[in-house]
CSV table of N, CA and C in Angstrom, one decimal:
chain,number,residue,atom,x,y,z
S,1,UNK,N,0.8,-1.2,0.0
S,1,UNK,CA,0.0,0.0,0.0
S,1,UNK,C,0.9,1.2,0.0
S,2,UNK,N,0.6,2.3,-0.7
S,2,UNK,CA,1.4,3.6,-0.4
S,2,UNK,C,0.9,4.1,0.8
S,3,UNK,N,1.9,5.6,0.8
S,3,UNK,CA,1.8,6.4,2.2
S,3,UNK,C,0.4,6.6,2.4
S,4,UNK,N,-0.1,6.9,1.7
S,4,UNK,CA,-1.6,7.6,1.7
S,4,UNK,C,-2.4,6.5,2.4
S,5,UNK,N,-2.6,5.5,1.7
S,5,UNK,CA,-3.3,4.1,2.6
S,5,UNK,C,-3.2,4.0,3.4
S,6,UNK,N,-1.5,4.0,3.6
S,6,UNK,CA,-1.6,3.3,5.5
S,6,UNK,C,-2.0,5.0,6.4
S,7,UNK,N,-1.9,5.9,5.9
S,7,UNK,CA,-2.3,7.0,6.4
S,7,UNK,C,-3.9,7.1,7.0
S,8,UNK,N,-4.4,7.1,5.7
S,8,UNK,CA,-6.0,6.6,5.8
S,8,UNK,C,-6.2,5.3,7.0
S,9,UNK,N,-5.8,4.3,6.6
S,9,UNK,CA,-5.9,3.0,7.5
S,9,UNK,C,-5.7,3.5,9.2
S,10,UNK,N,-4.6,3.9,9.4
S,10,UNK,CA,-4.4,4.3,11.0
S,10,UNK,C,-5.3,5.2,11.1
S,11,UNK,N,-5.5,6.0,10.2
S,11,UNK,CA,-6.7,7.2,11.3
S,11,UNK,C,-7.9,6.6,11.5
S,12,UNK,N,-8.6,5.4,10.7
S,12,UNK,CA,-9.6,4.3,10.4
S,12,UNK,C,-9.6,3.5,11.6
S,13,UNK,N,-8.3,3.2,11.8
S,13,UNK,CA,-8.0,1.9,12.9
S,13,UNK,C,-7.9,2.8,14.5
S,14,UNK,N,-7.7,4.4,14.5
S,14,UNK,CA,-7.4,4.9,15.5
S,14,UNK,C,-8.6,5.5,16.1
S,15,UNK,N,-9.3,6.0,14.9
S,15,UNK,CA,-10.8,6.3,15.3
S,15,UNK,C,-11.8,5.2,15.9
S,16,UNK,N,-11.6,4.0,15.4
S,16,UNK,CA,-12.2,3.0,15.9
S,16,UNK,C,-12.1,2.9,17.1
S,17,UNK,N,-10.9,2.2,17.0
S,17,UNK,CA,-9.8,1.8,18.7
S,17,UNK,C,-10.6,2.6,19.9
S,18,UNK,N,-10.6,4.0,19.6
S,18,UNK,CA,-10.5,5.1,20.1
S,18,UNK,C,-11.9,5.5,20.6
S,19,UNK,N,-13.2,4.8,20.0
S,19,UNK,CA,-14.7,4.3,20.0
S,19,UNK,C,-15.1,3.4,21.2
S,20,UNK,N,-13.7,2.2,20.5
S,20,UNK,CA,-14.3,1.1,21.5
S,20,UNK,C,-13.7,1.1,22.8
S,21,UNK,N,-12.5,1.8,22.8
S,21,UNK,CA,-11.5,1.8,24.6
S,21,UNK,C,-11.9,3.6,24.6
S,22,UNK,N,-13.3,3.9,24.7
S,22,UNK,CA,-13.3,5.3,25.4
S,22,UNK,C,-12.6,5.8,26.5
S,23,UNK,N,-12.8,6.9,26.7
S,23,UNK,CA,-11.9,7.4,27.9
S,23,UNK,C,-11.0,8.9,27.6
S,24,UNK,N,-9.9,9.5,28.8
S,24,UNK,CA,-9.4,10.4,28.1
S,24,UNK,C,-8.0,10.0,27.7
S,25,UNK,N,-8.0,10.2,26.3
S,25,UNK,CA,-7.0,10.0,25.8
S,25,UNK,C,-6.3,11.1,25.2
S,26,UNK,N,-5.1,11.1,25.3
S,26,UNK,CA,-4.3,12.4,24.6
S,26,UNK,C,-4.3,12.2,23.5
S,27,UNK,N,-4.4,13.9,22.9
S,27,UNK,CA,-4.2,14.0,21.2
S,27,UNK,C,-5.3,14.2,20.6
S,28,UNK,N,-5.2,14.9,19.6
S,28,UNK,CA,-6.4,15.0,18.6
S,28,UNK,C,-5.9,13.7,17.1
S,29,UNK,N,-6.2,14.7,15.9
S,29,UNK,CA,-6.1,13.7,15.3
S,29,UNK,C,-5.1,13.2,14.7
S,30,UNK,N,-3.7,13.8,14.7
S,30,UNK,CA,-2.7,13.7,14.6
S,30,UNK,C,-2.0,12.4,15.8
S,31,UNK,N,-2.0,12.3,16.8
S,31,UNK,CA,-2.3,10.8,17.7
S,31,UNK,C,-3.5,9.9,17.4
S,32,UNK,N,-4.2,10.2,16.8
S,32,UNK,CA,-4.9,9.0,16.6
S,32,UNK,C,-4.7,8.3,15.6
S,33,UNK,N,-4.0,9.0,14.4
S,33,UNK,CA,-2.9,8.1,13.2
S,33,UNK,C,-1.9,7.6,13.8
S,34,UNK,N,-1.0,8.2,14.7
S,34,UNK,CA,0.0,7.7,15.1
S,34,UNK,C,-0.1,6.7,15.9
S,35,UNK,N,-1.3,6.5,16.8
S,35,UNK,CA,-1.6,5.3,17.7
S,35,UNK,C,-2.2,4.5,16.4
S,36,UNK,N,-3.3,4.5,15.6
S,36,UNK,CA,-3.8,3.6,14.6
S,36,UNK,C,-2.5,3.1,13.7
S,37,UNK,N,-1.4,3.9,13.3
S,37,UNK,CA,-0.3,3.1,12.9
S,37,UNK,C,0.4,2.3,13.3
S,38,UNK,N,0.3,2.0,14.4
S,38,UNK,CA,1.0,1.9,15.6
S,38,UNK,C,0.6,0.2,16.0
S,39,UNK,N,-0.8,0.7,16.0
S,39,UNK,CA,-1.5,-0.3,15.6
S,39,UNK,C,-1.6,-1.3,14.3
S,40,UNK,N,-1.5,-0.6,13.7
S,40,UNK,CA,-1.3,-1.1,12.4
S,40,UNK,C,0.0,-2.2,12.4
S,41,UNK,N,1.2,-1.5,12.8
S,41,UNK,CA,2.0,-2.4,12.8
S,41,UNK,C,2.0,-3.5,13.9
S,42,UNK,N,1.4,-3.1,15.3
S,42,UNK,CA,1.5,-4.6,16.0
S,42,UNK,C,-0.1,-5.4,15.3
S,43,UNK,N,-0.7,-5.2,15.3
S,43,UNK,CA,-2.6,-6.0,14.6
S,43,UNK,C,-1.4,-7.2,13.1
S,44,UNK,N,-0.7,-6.1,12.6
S,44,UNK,CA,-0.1,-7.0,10.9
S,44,UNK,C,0.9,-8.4,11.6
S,45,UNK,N,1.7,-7.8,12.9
S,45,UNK,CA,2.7,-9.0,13.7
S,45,UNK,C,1.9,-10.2,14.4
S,46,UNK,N,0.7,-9.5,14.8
S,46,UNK,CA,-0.3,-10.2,15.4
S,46,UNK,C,-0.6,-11.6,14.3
S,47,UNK,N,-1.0,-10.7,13.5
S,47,UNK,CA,-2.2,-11.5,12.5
S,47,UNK,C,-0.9,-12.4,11.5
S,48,UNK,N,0.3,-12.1,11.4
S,48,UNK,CA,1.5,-13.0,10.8
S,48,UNK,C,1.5,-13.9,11.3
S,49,UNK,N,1.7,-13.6,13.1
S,49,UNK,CA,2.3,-15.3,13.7
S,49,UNK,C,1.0,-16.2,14.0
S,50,UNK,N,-0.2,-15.5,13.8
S,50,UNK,CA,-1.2,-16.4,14.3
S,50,UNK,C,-1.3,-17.3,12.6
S,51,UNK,N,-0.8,-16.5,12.1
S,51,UNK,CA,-1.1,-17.3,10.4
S,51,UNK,C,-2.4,-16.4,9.8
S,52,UNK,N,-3.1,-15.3,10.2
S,52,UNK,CA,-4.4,-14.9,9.9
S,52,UNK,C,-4.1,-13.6,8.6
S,53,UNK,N,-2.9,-13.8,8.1
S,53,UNK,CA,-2.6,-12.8,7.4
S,53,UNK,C,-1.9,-11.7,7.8
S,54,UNK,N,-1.4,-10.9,6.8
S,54,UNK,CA,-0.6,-9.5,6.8
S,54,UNK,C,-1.7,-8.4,6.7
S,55,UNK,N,-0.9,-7.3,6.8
S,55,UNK,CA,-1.3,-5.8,6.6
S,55,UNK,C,-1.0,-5.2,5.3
S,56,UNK,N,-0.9,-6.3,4.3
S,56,UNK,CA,-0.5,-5.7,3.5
S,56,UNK,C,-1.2,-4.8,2.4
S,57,UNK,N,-2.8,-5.2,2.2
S,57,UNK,CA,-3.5,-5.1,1.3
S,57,UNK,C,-4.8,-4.2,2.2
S,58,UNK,N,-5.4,-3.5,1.6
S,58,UNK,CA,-6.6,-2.8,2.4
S,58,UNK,C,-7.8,-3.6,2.1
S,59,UNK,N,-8.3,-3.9,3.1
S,59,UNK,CA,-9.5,-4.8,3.0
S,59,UNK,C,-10.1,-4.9,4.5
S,60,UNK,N,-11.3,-5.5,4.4
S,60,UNK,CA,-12.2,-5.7,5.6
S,60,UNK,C,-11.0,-6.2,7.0
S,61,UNK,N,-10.0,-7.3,6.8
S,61,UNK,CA,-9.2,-7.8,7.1
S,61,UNK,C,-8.4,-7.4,8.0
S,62,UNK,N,-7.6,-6.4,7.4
S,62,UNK,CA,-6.4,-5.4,7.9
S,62,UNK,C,-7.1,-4.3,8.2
S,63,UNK,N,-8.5,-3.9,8.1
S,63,UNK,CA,-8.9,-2.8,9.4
S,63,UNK,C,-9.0,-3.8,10.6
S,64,UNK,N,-9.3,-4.9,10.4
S,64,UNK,CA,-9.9,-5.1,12.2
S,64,UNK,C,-8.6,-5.5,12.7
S,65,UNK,N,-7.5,-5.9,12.2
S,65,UNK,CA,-6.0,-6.5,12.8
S,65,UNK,C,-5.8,-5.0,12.7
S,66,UNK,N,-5.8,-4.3,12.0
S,66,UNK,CA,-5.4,-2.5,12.6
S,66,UNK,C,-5.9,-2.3,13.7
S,67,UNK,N,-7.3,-2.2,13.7
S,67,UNK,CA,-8.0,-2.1,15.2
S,67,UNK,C,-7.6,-2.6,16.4
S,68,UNK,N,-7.3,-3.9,16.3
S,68,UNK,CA,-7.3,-4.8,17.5
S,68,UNK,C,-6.4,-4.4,17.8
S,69,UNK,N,-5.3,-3.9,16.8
S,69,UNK,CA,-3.5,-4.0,17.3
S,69,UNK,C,-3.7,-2.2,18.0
S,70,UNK,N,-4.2,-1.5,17.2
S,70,UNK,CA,-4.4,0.3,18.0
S,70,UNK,C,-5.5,0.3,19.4
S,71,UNK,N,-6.5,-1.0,19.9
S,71,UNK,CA,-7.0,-1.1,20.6
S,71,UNK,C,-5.9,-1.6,22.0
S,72,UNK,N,-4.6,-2.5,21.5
S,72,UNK,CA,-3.7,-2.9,22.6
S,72,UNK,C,-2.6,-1.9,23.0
S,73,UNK,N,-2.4,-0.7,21.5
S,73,UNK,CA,-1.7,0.3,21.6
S,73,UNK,C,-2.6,1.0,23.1
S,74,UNK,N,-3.2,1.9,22.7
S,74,UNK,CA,-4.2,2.5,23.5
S,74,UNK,C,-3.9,1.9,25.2
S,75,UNK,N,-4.4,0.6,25.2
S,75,UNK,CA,-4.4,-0.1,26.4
S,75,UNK,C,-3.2,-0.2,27.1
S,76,UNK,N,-1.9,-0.2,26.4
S,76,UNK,CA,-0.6,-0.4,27.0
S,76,UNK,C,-0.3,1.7,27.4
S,77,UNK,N,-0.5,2.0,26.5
S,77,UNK,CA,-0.5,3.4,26.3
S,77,UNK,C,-1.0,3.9,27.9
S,78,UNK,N,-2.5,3.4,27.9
S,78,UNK,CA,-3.3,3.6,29.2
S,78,UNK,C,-2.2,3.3,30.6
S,79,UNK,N,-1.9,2.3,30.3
S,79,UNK,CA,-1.5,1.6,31.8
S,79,UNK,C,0.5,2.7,31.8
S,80,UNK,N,1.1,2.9,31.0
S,80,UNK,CA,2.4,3.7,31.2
S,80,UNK,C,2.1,4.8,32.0
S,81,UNK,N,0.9,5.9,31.3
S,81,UNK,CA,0.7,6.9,31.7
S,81,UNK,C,0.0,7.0,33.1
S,82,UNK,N,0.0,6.1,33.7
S,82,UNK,CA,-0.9,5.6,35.1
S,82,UNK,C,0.4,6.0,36.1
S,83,UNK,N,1.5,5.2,35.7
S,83,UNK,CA,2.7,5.3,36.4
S,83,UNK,C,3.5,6.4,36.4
């Protein structure tokens, strides 16, 4: 995918994320690509070793392994800033 995809993709995957683990979270929309990328890349490592596919192509697929992966972003994110 080019820049623009995975650009689109993270703000897709961050907006989600960011839906389903409400709360206050830092950043506007500039963090929520950066967390959705972020995501993006652990959801693509996730979904490699499980065997469920890559991140490579845009599809129904690699939004929800984006999601899931910027939903664990978020959550780890959560628990640093506690400490």
């Amino acid at each position: 995918m080019g820049i623009l995809s995975w650009i689109i993709l993270g703000l897709l995957a961050g907006l989600i994320a960011k839906a389903i683990r409400p709360g206050k979270d830092p950043g506007g929309w500039i963090i929520t690509i950066i967390i959705g990328l972020l995501g993006s890349v652990v959801g693509g490592w996730i979904g490699s070793a499980l065997g469920w596919g890559t991140v490579n192509e845009f599809s129904i697929r690699t939004l929800l392994l984006s999601t899931g992966g910027a939903v664990i972003v978020l959550w780890i994110f959560a628990l640093l800033r506690k400490k």
